[in-house]
């Protein structure tokens, strides 16, 4: 009520009654991703893992394999194991550490918080892409293959890789929102993928597996994809990102906060 | 300004808050009193939009909480001081809140000092914080947006006597500058000294509301015999006065002191004490109004009956 406000002598700046913008909320989410001990170490381990895999890729094996394309592919694929965890913790820490209480009192429209978390996930994916690319370039420079295509990567593959990183992180964010608890979300993000592959194989559902198994994502960092492969990525995204995100969004928006 | 109109919440088939209505005016401190499990936290969570009421509605500063564009700058909230990330540093918790609501993060050190958290403590991660330190950080977090309204759930929990006195001063000061304060407690003495208005909740319903004096009016007379309480008891019943034994000796009598004095004179009982029951009466009133565990089967059954 304005009368109550008027009686308070403290300074009133313009931001006071301005709704926090989505950019502000996204920046806050990015900060929250790395300002805790767990978050900081997870991101550091991700970076170290990329360095380790890039080093192994460039020094081990045949000279023939010491190409930027190969180093980048290996680094990206190994990050694919940890990036979902980054996305998961972005959401589950709100519940496991009960910070949702403060977050949702500051931003009562929870859809905006979820949107900020998804945008932060995309930003982190782009960061991961940039780091992986730079590290791959550096290591390729140390010991390039004597073949003259050591440096070729190609625009399509770069673009596909960006998509790969974004999907990888967003799948984690969606799983985090769907499960709300860190451990079940992390375990199921690994186990469900394997179990699904095993199940479709046992039941001889090869057709279904081809269109929904996460192996479809492998092509994104491997080679320039055909339209059919893009379609496979699309249907797989529907199952592994769309479904958990729908469940997660419902729970995120509706749950009682303790 | 805080207004609650018939807020009702059912959880797991049990009515935990039933038709709770009250108003807190600017410039006042309201003490929200009740035993653990009486529905204080649930009511406050509904006020802050964290929980959807099954019936009724509430308004803060003239509208629903969710309609406030930037609630952090208007309403300072501390619901649970432990609901913070254990791996985050104290100063970082405040910085995040400040950035979210567009307040100046440069205020963080000043606020930490104001709530009595030292520089070393500010740099520590919350895992190392005691409950009292968490409460202080939580209060700083509620104040960082320079709000008009404060809603604090059990803020004195974990504070030492000095801390409690400090907090009372802070809340009084906030209200004197025109702010509205709602704070809850399960301990009467924590809020009695600072609250302009008391709301007493028991088993999910408001059982009494008013100023301390209003609540005490009709709370009775405390009377104590110089040497023979039994004779005093007889004298009181002979005079037709309703009395109940006080745990510390003597009686609380539902009558004015002069009537009690005459009854004692008629019974020839020497008195050691005679007067309005004051704090003892308020405490007794609090227990009387809220007695009966909320989980006790008959009480729960009653509530469900009324809910239907």
Coordinates of C-alpha atoms in Angstrom, one line a residue:
Chain A
X1 CA 0.0 0.0 0.0
X2 CA 1.4 3.4 -1.0
X3 CA 0.4 5.0 2.3
X4 CA 2.6 2.6 4.2
X5 CA 5.5 3.1 1.8
X6 CA 5.2 6.9 2.1
X7 CA 5.7 6.8 5.9
X8 CA 9.1 5.1 5.5
X9 CA 11.8 7.7 5.1
X10 CA 14.3 5.4 3.4
X11 CA 15.5 6.0 -0.1
X12 CA 13.3 4.7 -2.9
X13 CA 15.1 3.8 -6.1
X14 CA 13.3 2.9 -9.4
X15 CA 14.2 -0.8 -9.2
X16 CA 12.0 -1.1 -6.1
X17 CA 8.8 -1.9 -8.0
X18 CA 10.3 -3.2 -11.1
X19 CA 10.0 -6.9 -11.7
X20 CA 13.4 -8.6 -11.9
X21 CA 14.1 -9.2 -15.6
X22 CA 14.8 -12.7 -17.0
X23 CA 18.3 -11.6 -17.7
X24 CA 18.8 -10.7 -14.0
X25 CA 17.3 -14.0 -12.9
X26 CA 19.5 -15.9 -15.4
X27 CA 22.7 -14.2 -14.1
X28 CA 21.7 -15.0 -10.5
X29 CA 21.1 -18.7 -11.5
X30 CA 24.6 -18.8 -13.2
X31 CA 26.1 -17.3 -10.0
X32 CA 24.3 -19.9 -7.9
X33 CA 25.7 -22.7 -10.1
X34 CA 29.3 -21.9 -9.1
X35 CA 29.2 -20.1 -5.7
X36 CA 28.7 -23.2 -3.6
X37 CA 31.5 -25.7 -2.8
X38 CA 29.8 -28.5 -4.7
X39 CA 29.0 -26.4 -7.7
X40 CA 32.5 -24.9 -7.9
X41 CA 34.2 -28.3 -7.8
X42 CA 31.8 -29.9 -10.3
X43 CA 32.6 -27.2 -12.8
X44 CA 36.3 -27.4 -12.1
X45 CA 36.2 -31.2 -12.5
X46 CA 34.4 -30.8 -15.8
X47 CA 37.2 -28.5 -17.1
X48 CA 39.9 -30.8 -15.8
X49 CA 38.3 -33.8 -17.5
X50 CA 38.2 -32.0 -20.8
X51 CA 41.9 -31.2 -20.4
X52 CA 42.7 -34.8 -19.4
X53 CA 40.8 -36.3 -22.3
X54 CA 42.3 -33.9 -24.8
X55 CA 45.8 -34.7 -23.6
X56 CA 45.2 -38.4 -23.8
X57 CA 43.7 -38.0 -27.3
X58 CA 46.6 -36.1 -28.6
X59 CA 49.5 -38.1 -27.1
X60 CA 48.1 -41.6 -27.1
X61 CA 47.2 -43.7 -30.1
X62 CA 48.2 -43.4 -33.8
X63 CA 49.4 -40.1 -35.4
X64 CA 46.5 -40.6 -37.8
X65 CA 44.1 -39.8 -34.9
X66 CA 45.8 -36.7 -33.7
X67 CA 43.3 -34.3 -35.3
X68 CA 41.3 -31.4 -33.9
X69 CA 38.2 -33.2 -35.0
X70 CA 39.1 -36.3 -33.0
X71 CA 40.3 -34.5 -29.9
X72 CA 37.1 -32.3 -29.9
X73 CA 34.8 -35.3 -30.3
X74 CA 36.5 -37.3 -27.5
X75 CA 36.4 -34.3 -25.1
X76 CA 32.7 -33.5 -25.9
X77 CA 31.6 -37.1 -25.5
X78 CA 33.3 -37.3 -22.0
X79 CA 31.7 -34.1 -21.0
X80 CA 28.4 -35.6 -21.9
X81 CA 28.7 -37.7 -18.7
X82 CA 29.1 -34.7 -16.4
X83 CA 27.1 -31.9 -18.0
X84 CA 23.8 -33.4 -17.1
X85 CA 24.9 -33.4 -13.5
X86 CA 25.5 -29.6 -13.8
X87 CA 21.9 -29.2 -15.0
X88 CA 20.5 -31.6 -12.4
X89 CA 22.2 -29.7 -9.4
X90 CA 21.0 -26.4 -10.8
X91 CA 17.4 -27.5 -10.0
X92 CA 17.7 -30.1 -7.2
X93 CA 19.8 -28.0 -4.9
X94 CA 16.8 -25.7 -4.5
X95 CA 14.9 -28.6 -3.0
X96 CA 17.7 -30.6 -1.2
X97 CA 19.2 -27.4 0.3
X98 CA 15.7 -25.9 0.6
X99 CA 16.7 -22.6 -1.0
X100 CA 13.5 -22.8 -3.0
X101 CA 11.8 -21.1 0.0
X102 CA 13.9 -18.0 -0.5
X103 CA 14.0 -18.2 -4.3
X104 CA 10.2 -18.5 -4.6
X105 CA 9.4 -15.7 -2.0
X106 CA 11.7 -13.4 -4.0
X107 CA 10.2 -14.5 -7.3
X108 CA 6.7 -15.8 -6.7
X109 CA 6.1 -16.6 -10.4
X110 CA 7.9 -19.9 -10.4
X111 CA 7.7 -20.2 -14.2
X112 CA 10.2 -17.3 -14.4
X113 CA 12.6 -19.1 -12.1
X114 CA 12.3 -22.3 -14.2
X115 CA 12.9 -20.2 -17.4
X116 CA 15.9 -18.6 -15.8
X117 CA 17.3 -22.0 -14.9
X118 CA 16.8 -23.3 -18.5
X119 CA 18.5 -20.1 -19.9
X120 CA 21.3 -20.6 -17.4
X121 CA 21.7 -24.2 -18.6
X122 CA 22.0 -23.0 -22.2
X123 CA 24.6 -20.4 -21.2
X124 CA 26.6 -23.0 -19.3
X125 CA 26.4 -25.3 -22.3
X126 CA 27.8 -22.6 -24.5
X127 CA 30.6 -22.0 -22.0
X128 CA 31.3 -25.7 -22.0
X129 CA 31.4 -25.7 -25.8
X130 CA 33.8 -22.8 -25.9
X131 CA 36.1 -24.3 -23.3
X132 CA 36.1 -27.7 -25.0
X133 CA 36.9 -26.0 -28.4
X134 CA 39.7 -23.9 -27.0
X135 CA 41.3 -26.8 -25.1
X136 CA 41.0 -29.0 -28.2
X137 CA 42.7 -26.4 -30.3
X138 CA 45.6 -25.9 -27.8
X139 CA 46.3 -29.7 -27.5
X140 CA 46.0 -30.2 -31.2
X141 CA 48.6 -27.5 -31.7
X142 CA 51.0 -29.4 -29.4
X143 CA 51.1 -32.6 -31.4
X144 CA 49.2 -32.3 -34.7
X145 CA 48.8 -35.2 -37.0
X146 CA 51.2 -35.1 -40.0
X147 CA 48.2 -35.4 -42.2
X148 CA 47.1 -32.1 -43.6
X149 CA 43.5 -32.4 -42.4
X150 CA 44.6 -32.2 -38.7
X151 CA 42.8 -28.9 -38.3
X152 CA 39.6 -29.4 -40.2
X153 CA 36.4 -29.3 -38.2
X154 CA 33.9 -27.6 -40.5
X155 CA 31.0 -25.3 -39.7
X156 CA 28.2 -28.0 -39.7
X157 CA 30.1 -30.0 -37.0
X158 CA 30.6 -26.9 -34.9
X159 CA 27.0 -26.0 -35.1
X160 CA 25.9 -29.6 -34.3
X161 CA 28.3 -29.6 -31.3
X162 CA 26.6 -26.5 -29.9
X163 CA 23.3 -28.4 -30.1
X164 CA 24.9 -31.4 -28.5
X165 CA 26.2 -29.5 -25.5
X166 CA 22.8 -27.7 -25.0
X167 CA 20.8 -31.0 -25.2
X168 CA 23.2 -32.7 -22.8
X169 CA 22.8 -30.0 -20.2
X170 CA 19.1 -29.4 -20.6
X171 CA 18.4 -33.2 -20.3
X172 CA 20.1 -32.9 -16.8
X173 CA 18.0 -29.8 -15.9
X174 CA 14.8 -31.6 -17.0
X175 CA 15.7 -34.7 -15.0
X176 CA 16.5 -32.5 -12.0
X177 CA 13.1 -30.8 -12.2
X178 CA 11.3 -34.1 -12.7
X179 CA 13.0 -35.9 -9.7
X180 CA 13.8 -32.9 -7.5
X181 CA 16.3 -35.1 -5.5
X182 CA 19.9 -35.1 -6.6
X183 CA 20.8 -38.7 -6.2
X184 CA 17.8 -40.3 -7.9
X185 CA 18.0 -37.7 -10.7
X186 CA 21.8 -38.4 -11.3
X187 CA 21.4 -42.2 -11.0
X188 CA 18.4 -42.4 -13.3
X189 CA 20.0 -40.1 -15.9
X190 CA 22.6 -42.8 -16.3
X191 CA 20.7 -46.0 -15.5
X192 CA 17.5 -45.1 -17.5
X193 CA 19.6 -44.6 -20.6
X194 CA 21.3 -48.0 -20.3
X195 CA 18.1 -49.8 -19.2
X196 CA 16.2 -48.3 -22.1
X197 CA 18.8 -49.5 -24.6
X198 CA 18.9 -53.0 -22.9
X199 CA 15.1 -53.3 -22.9
X200 CA 14.5 -52.3 -26.5
X201 CA 17.3 -54.7 -27.5
X202 CA 15.8 -57.6 -25.5
X203 CA 12.3 -56.9 -26.8
X204 CA 13.7 -56.6 -30.3
X205 CA 12.3 -53.1 -30.7
X206 CA 15.1 -52.0 -33.0
X207 CA 12.9 -49.6 -34.9
X208 CA 11.9 -47.8 -31.6
X209 CA 15.4 -47.8 -30.4
X210 CA 16.8 -46.2 -33.6
X211 CA 14.4 -43.3 -33.1
X212 CA 14.5 -42.8 -29.4
X213 CA 17.8 -44.2 -28.1
X214 CA 20.3 -41.6 -26.8
X215 CA 23.0 -43.1 -29.1
X216 CA 21.3 -40.8 -31.7
X217 CA 23.1 -37.9 -30.0
X218 CA 26.5 -39.4 -30.8
X219 CA 26.4 -38.3 -34.4
X220 CA 26.2 -34.7 -33.4
X221 CA 29.9 -34.4 -32.6
X222 CA 31.0 -37.2 -35.0
X223 CA 30.1 -36.1 -38.5
X224 CA 28.0 -33.8 -40.6
X225 CA 24.5 -35.2 -40.2
X226 CA 21.9 -36.1 -42.7
X227 CA 18.3 -35.0 -42.5
X228 CA 17.3 -38.4 -41.3
X229 CA 19.8 -38.2 -38.5
X230 CA 18.5 -34.8 -37.5
X231 CA 15.0 -36.4 -37.3
X232 CA 16.3 -39.1 -35.0
X233 CA 17.8 -36.4 -32.8
X234 CA 14.5 -34.7 -32.8
X235 CA 12.4 -37.7 -31.7
X236 CA 15.0 -38.7 -29.1
X237 CA 14.9 -35.2 -27.6
X238 CA 11.2 -35.5 -27.3
X239 CA 11.5 -38.6 -25.1
X240 CA 14.6 -37.7 -23.1
X241 CA 14.2 -33.9 -22.8
X242 CA 10.5 -33.2 -23.5
X243 CA 9.0 -35.8 -21.2
X244 CA 11.1 -35.1 -18.1
X245 CA 10.8 -31.4 -18.7
X246 CA 7.0 -31.6 -18.8
X247 CA 6.9 -33.6 -15.6
X248 CA 9.5 -31.4 -14.0
X249 CA 7.7 -28.2 -15.0
X250 CA 4.5 -29.5 -13.5
X251 CA 6.2 -30.4 -10.2
X252 CA 8.3 -27.2 -10.2
X253 CA 5.2 -25.0 -10.6
X254 CA 2.8 -26.8 -8.3
X255 CA 4.7 -28.3 -5.4
X256 CA 4.2 -27.0 -1.8
X257 CA 7.4 -25.5 -0.5
X258 CA 8.4 -26.8 2.9
Chain B
X1 CA -0.2 -3.8 6.0
X2 CA -1.0 -7.5 6.2
X3 CA -4.6 -8.9 5.9
X4 CA -5.7 -12.5 6.2
X5 CA -9.3 -13.3 5.3
X6 CA -10.4 -16.8 6.4
X7 CA -7.2 -18.6 5.4
X8 CA -7.8 -22.3 5.5
X9 CA -5.4 -25.2 4.7
X10 CA -5.9 -28.9 4.7
X11 CA -2.9 -31.2 4.6
X12 CA -3.2 -35.0 4.4
X13 CA -6.9 -34.9 5.3
X14 CA -6.3 -32.8 8.4
X15 CA -7.3 -29.1 8.7
X16 CA -4.1 -27.5 9.9
X17 CA -5.3 -23.9 9.5
X18 CA -9.0 -23.1 9.8
X19 CA -10.6 -19.8 8.9
X20 CA -7.7 -17.6 10.2
X21 CA -8.4 -13.9 9.8
X22 CA -6.5 -10.9 11.1
X23 CA -4.9 -7.6 10.1
X24 CA -1.6 -6.1 10.9
X25 CA -1.4 -2.3 10.6
X26 CA 1.7 -0.2 9.6
X27 CA 3.7 1.0 12.6
X28 CA 2.8 -2.0 14.7
X29 CA 4.4 -5.3 15.7
X30 CA 2.1 -8.3 15.8
X31 CA 3.1 -11.4 17.8
X32 CA 1.7 -14.6 16.3
X33 CA 1.7 -17.0 19.2
X34 CA 0.9 -20.7 19.5
X35 CA 2.4 -24.0 20.4
X36 CA 4.4 -25.9 17.8
X37 CA 2.1 -27.4 15.2
X38 CA -0.7 -24.9 15.8
X39 CA -0.5 -23.7 12.2
X40 CA 1.7 -20.6 12.5
X41 CA 4.1 -21.6 9.8
X42 CA 1.4 -22.9 7.5
X43 CA -0.4 -19.5 7.8
X44 CA 2.8 -17.6 7.1
X45 CA 3.6 -19.8 4.1
X46 CA 0.2 -19.0 2.7
X47 CA 0.7 -15.2 3.2
X48 CA 4.0 -15.5 1.2
X49 CA 2.5 -17.4 -1.7
X50 CA 4.5 -20.5 -1.0
X51 CA 1.4 -22.5 -0.2
X52 CA -2.0 -22.3 -1.9
X53 CA -4.9 -21.9 0.7
X54 CA -7.9 -24.2 0.3
X55 CA -10.1 -21.4 1.3
X56 CA -9.8 -17.7 2.1
X57 CA -7.2 -15.2 0.8
X58 CA -4.6 -12.8 2.1
X59 CA -3.3 -9.4 1.1
X60 CA 0.0 -7.7 1.7
X61 CA 0.3 -4.0 1.0
X62 CA -3.2 -4.0 -0.6
X63 CA -3.0 -7.0 -2.9
X64 CA -2.0 -10.7 -3.1
X65 CA 1.7 -11.3 -2.4
X66 CA 2.2 -12.7 -5.9
X67 CA 1.0 -9.5 -7.5
X68 CA 3.9 -7.5 -5.9
X69 CA 6.2 -6.8 -8.8
X70 CA 9.4 -7.1 -6.8
X71 CA 8.4 -8.6 -3.5
X72 CA 11.9 -8.6 -2.0
X73 CA 11.9 -4.8 -1.9
X74 CA 8.5 -4.6 -0.2
X75 CA 8.3 -7.6 2.1
X76 CA 11.2 -9.1 4.1
X77 CA 10.6 -12.7 4.9
X78 CA 12.4 -15.2 7.1
X79 CA 10.5 -18.5 7.3
X80 CA 13.2 -21.0 8.1
X81 CA 16.8 -19.9 8.8
X82 CA 18.0 -23.4 8.0
X83 CA 16.6 -23.3 4.5
X84 CA 19.9 -22.1 3.0
X85 CA 22.6 -23.9 1.0
X86 CA 25.1 -25.3 3.4
X87 CA 28.0 -24.9 1.0
X88 CA 27.4 -21.1 0.4
X89 CA 29.2 -18.3 2.2
X90 CA 27.1 -16.1 4.4
X91 CA 27.9 -12.9 2.5
X92 CA 27.1 -14.7 -0.8
X93 CA 23.6 -15.6 0.4
X94 CA 22.9 -11.9 0.9
X95 CA 24.6 -11.0 -2.4
X96 CA 22.4 -13.4 -4.3
X97 CA 19.2 -12.0 -2.7
X98 CA 20.3 -8.4 -3.4
X99 CA 21.1 -9.2 -7.1
X100 CA 17.8 -10.9 -7.5
X101 CA 15.7 -8.0 -6.2
X102 CA 17.9 -5.3 -7.8
X103 CA 19.2 -4.0 -4.5
X104 CA 22.7 -2.7 -4.2
X105 CA 25.0 -5.6 -3.2
X106 CA 27.4 -3.0 -1.6
X107 CA 24.9 -2.9 1.3
X108 CA 25.8 -6.5 2.2
X109 CA 28.8 -5.7 4.6
X110 CA 26.8 -3.0 6.3
X111 CA 23.9 -5.4 6.9
X112 CA 26.1 -8.1 8.2
X113 CA 27.5 -5.7 10.7
X114 CA 24.0 -4.6 11.6
X115 CA 22.9 -8.1 12.5
X116 CA 26.1 -8.7 14.4
X117 CA 27.9 -11.1 12.0
X118 CA 31.6 -10.5 12.0
X119 CA 33.7 -10.4 8.8
X120 CA 35.2 -13.8 9.5
X121 CA 31.7 -15.3 10.0
X122 CA 30.5 -13.6 6.8
X123 CA 33.2 -15.5 4.8
X124 CA 32.3 -18.8 6.4
X125 CA 30.1 -21.4 4.6
X126 CA 26.8 -21.9 6.3
X127 CA 27.7 -25.4 7.3
X128 CA 29.8 -23.9 10.0
X129 CA 27.0 -21.6 11.2
X130 CA 25.1 -22.1 14.5
X131 CA 21.3 -21.7 14.6
X132 CA 21.7 -18.3 16.1
X133 CA 24.1 -17.2 13.3
X134 CA 21.7 -18.5 10.7
X135 CA 18.8 -16.5 12.3
X136 CA 20.9 -13.4 12.2
X137 CA 21.8 -14.0 8.5
X138 CA 18.1 -14.7 7.8
X139 CA 17.1 -11.4 9.4
X140 CA 19.8 -9.6 7.3
X141 CA 18.3 -11.4 4.3
X142 CA 14.8 -10.2 5.1
X143 CA 16.1 -6.6 5.6
X144 CA 18.3 -6.3 2.5
X145 CA 15.5 -5.1 0.2
X146 CA 14.7 -2.3 2.7
X147 CA 11.1 -3.5 2.9
X148 CA 7.9 -2.1 4.3
X149 CA 6.7 -5.3 5.8
X150 CA 8.5 -8.0 7.8
X151 CA 7.2 -11.6 8.2
X152 CA 9.4 -13.6 10.5
X153 CA 8.7 -17.2 11.6
X154 CA 10.3 -18.0 15.0
X155 CA 13.2 -15.6 14.5
X156 CA 14.2 -15.8 18.2
X157 CA 14.8 -19.5 17.9
X158 CA 18.4 -20.1 18.7
X159 CA 19.2 -16.6 19.7
X160 CA 20.7 -16.0 23.2
X161 CA 19.1 -13.6 25.6
X162 CA 21.3 -10.7 24.3
X163 CA 20.4 -11.6 20.8
X164 CA 16.7 -11.7 21.6
X165 CA 16.9 -8.2 23.2
X166 CA 18.7 -6.9 20.1
X167 CA 16.1 -8.4 17.8
X168 CA 13.3 -6.8 19.9
X169 CA 15.0 -3.4 19.5
X170 CA 15.4 -3.9 15.8
X171 CA 11.7 -4.8 15.3
X172 CA 10.5 -2.0 17.5
X173 CA 12.6 0.4 15.5
X174 CA 11.3 -1.0 12.2
X175 CA 7.7 -0.5 13.3
X176 CA 8.3 2.9 14.7
X177 CA 9.5 4.0 11.2
X178 CA 6.2 2.9 9.8
X179 CA 6.9 -0.7 9.0
X180 CA 4.5 -3.6 9.6
X181 CA 5.9 -6.6 11.5
X182 CA 4.4 -10.0 12.0
X183 CA 6.5 -12.4 14.0
X184 CA 5.7 -15.8 15.3
X185 CA 6.8 -17.6 18.4
X186 CA 5.8 -20.6 20.6
X187 CA 7.2 -18.8 23.6
X188 CA 5.1 -16.0 25.1
X189 CA 7.9 -14.1 26.8
X190 CA 9.8 -13.7 23.4
X191 CA 7.1 -11.5 21.9
X192 CA 5.2 -10.2 24.9
X193 CA 7.6 -7.3 25.4
X194 CA 7.7 -6.1 21.8
X195 CA 4.3 -6.9 20.4
X196 CA 1.6 -4.2 20.1
X197 CA -0.9 -6.9 19.2
X198 CA -1.1 -10.6 20.0
X199 CA -2.7 -13.3 17.9
X200 CA -3.0 -16.6 19.7
X201 CA -3.5 -19.6 17.5
X202 CA -4.3 -23.1 18.8
X203 CA -5.2 -26.2 16.7
X204 CA -5.4 -24.1 13.6
X205 CA -7.8 -21.4 14.7
X206 CA -7.3 -18.0 16.2
X207 CA -8.4 -18.3 19.8
X208 CA -7.6 -14.8 21.0
X209 CA -6.5 -11.5 19.5
X210 CA -5.9 -8.1 20.9
X211 CA -3.4 -6.0 22.8
X212 CA -1.8 -7.4 25.9
X213 CA -4.1 -5.5 28.2
X214 CA -7.2 -6.5 26.3
X215 CA -6.2 -10.1 26.6
X216 CA -5.5 -9.7 30.3
X217 CA -8.8 -8.0 31.0
X218 CA -10.9 -10.7 32.6
X219 CA -7.8 -12.9 33.0
X220 CA -8.6 -12.9 36.7
X221 CA -7.0 -12.1 40.0
X222 CA -4.0 -13.8 41.5
X223 CA -4.4 -14.4 45.3
X224 CA -2.2 -16.1 47.7
X225 CA -2.7 -16.9 51.4
X226 CA -0.1 -15.9 53.9
X227 CA 0.0 -19.4 55.4
X228 CA -3.2 -21.5 54.6
X229 CA -4.1 -21.9 50.9
X230 CA -6.7 -24.6 51.8
X231 CA -8.6 -22.1 54.0
X232 CA -8.4 -19.6 51.2
X233 CA -9.9 -22.1 48.8
X234 CA -12.8 -22.7 51.1
X235 CA -13.4 -19.0 51.6
X236 CA -13.4 -18.4 47.9
X237 CA -15.9 -21.2 47.2
X238 CA -18.1 -20.1 50.1
X239 CA -18.2 -16.6 48.5
X240 CA -19.3 -18.4 45.3
X241 CA -16.1 -17.4 43.3
X242 CA -14.6 -19.6 40.6
X243 CA -11.0 -20.3 41.4
X244 CA -8.3 -22.6 40.1
X245 CA -5.0 -23.4 41.8
X246 CA -1.9 -21.6 40.4
X247 CA 1.1 -23.9 39.9
X248 CA 3.2 -21.7 42.1
X249 CA 0.7 -21.7 45.0
X250 CA -2.4 -19.6 45.5
X251 CA -5.3 -19.2 43.1
X252 CA -6.4 -17.5 39.9
X253 CA -9.9 -16.3 40.6
X254 CA -12.3 -15.2 38.0
X255 CA -13.3 -12.0 39.8
X256 CA -12.1 -8.5 40.5
X257 CA -9.5 -8.1 43.3
X258 CA -11.9 -6.3 45.7
X259 CA -14.4 -9.2 45.6
X260 CA -11.6 -11.6 46.3
X261 CA -10.4 -9.5 49.2
X262 CA -13.9 -9.4 50.7
X263 CA -14.2 -13.2 50.3
X264 CA -10.8 -13.6 52.1
X265 CA -11.9 -11.3 54.9
X266 CA -15.2 -13.2 55.3
X267 CA -13.2 -16.4 55.6
X268 CA -10.7 -14.7 58.0
X269 CA -7.7 -15.7 55.8
X270 CA -4.6 -13.5 55.9
X271 CA -3.3 -12.8 52.4
X272 CA 0.3 -12.6 51.2
X273 CA -0.7 -11.3 47.7
X274 CA -3.7 -10.0 45.9
X275 CA -3.8 -8.4 42.5
X276 CA -4.5 -8.7 38.7
X277 CA -2.9 -11.9 37.5
X278 CA -0.6 -10.0 35.0
X279 CA 2.0 -12.1 33.3
X280 CA 1.2 -15.3 35.1
X281 CA -2.4 -14.7 33.9
X282 CA -1.2 -14.2 30.3
X283 CA 0.8 -17.3 30.4
X284 CA -2.1 -19.3 31.9
X285 CA -4.4 -17.8 29.3
X286 CA -1.9 -18.9 26.6
X287 CA -1.9 -22.4 27.9
X288 CA -5.6 -22.5 28.4
X289 CA -6.4 -21.2 25.0
X290 CA -4.0 -23.5 23.2
X291 CA -4.0 -26.6 25.4
X292 CA -4.5 -30.0 23.9
X293 CA -1.9 -31.3 21.5
X294 CA -3.0 -30.8 17.8
X295 CA -2.4 -34.4 17.2
X296 CA -4.6 -35.7 20.0
X297 CA -7.2 -38.0 18.5
X298 CA -10.3 -36.2 19.9
X299 CA -9.1 -32.8 18.9
X300 CA -8.2 -34.0 15.4
X301 CA -11.7 -35.6 15.1
X302 CA -13.3 -32.4 16.1
X303 CA -11.4 -30.4 13.6
X304 CA -12.4 -32.8 10.8
X305 CA -16.0 -32.6 11.9
X306 CA -15.9 -28.8 11.6
X307 CA -14.1 -29.0 8.3
X308 CA -17.0 -31.0 6.9

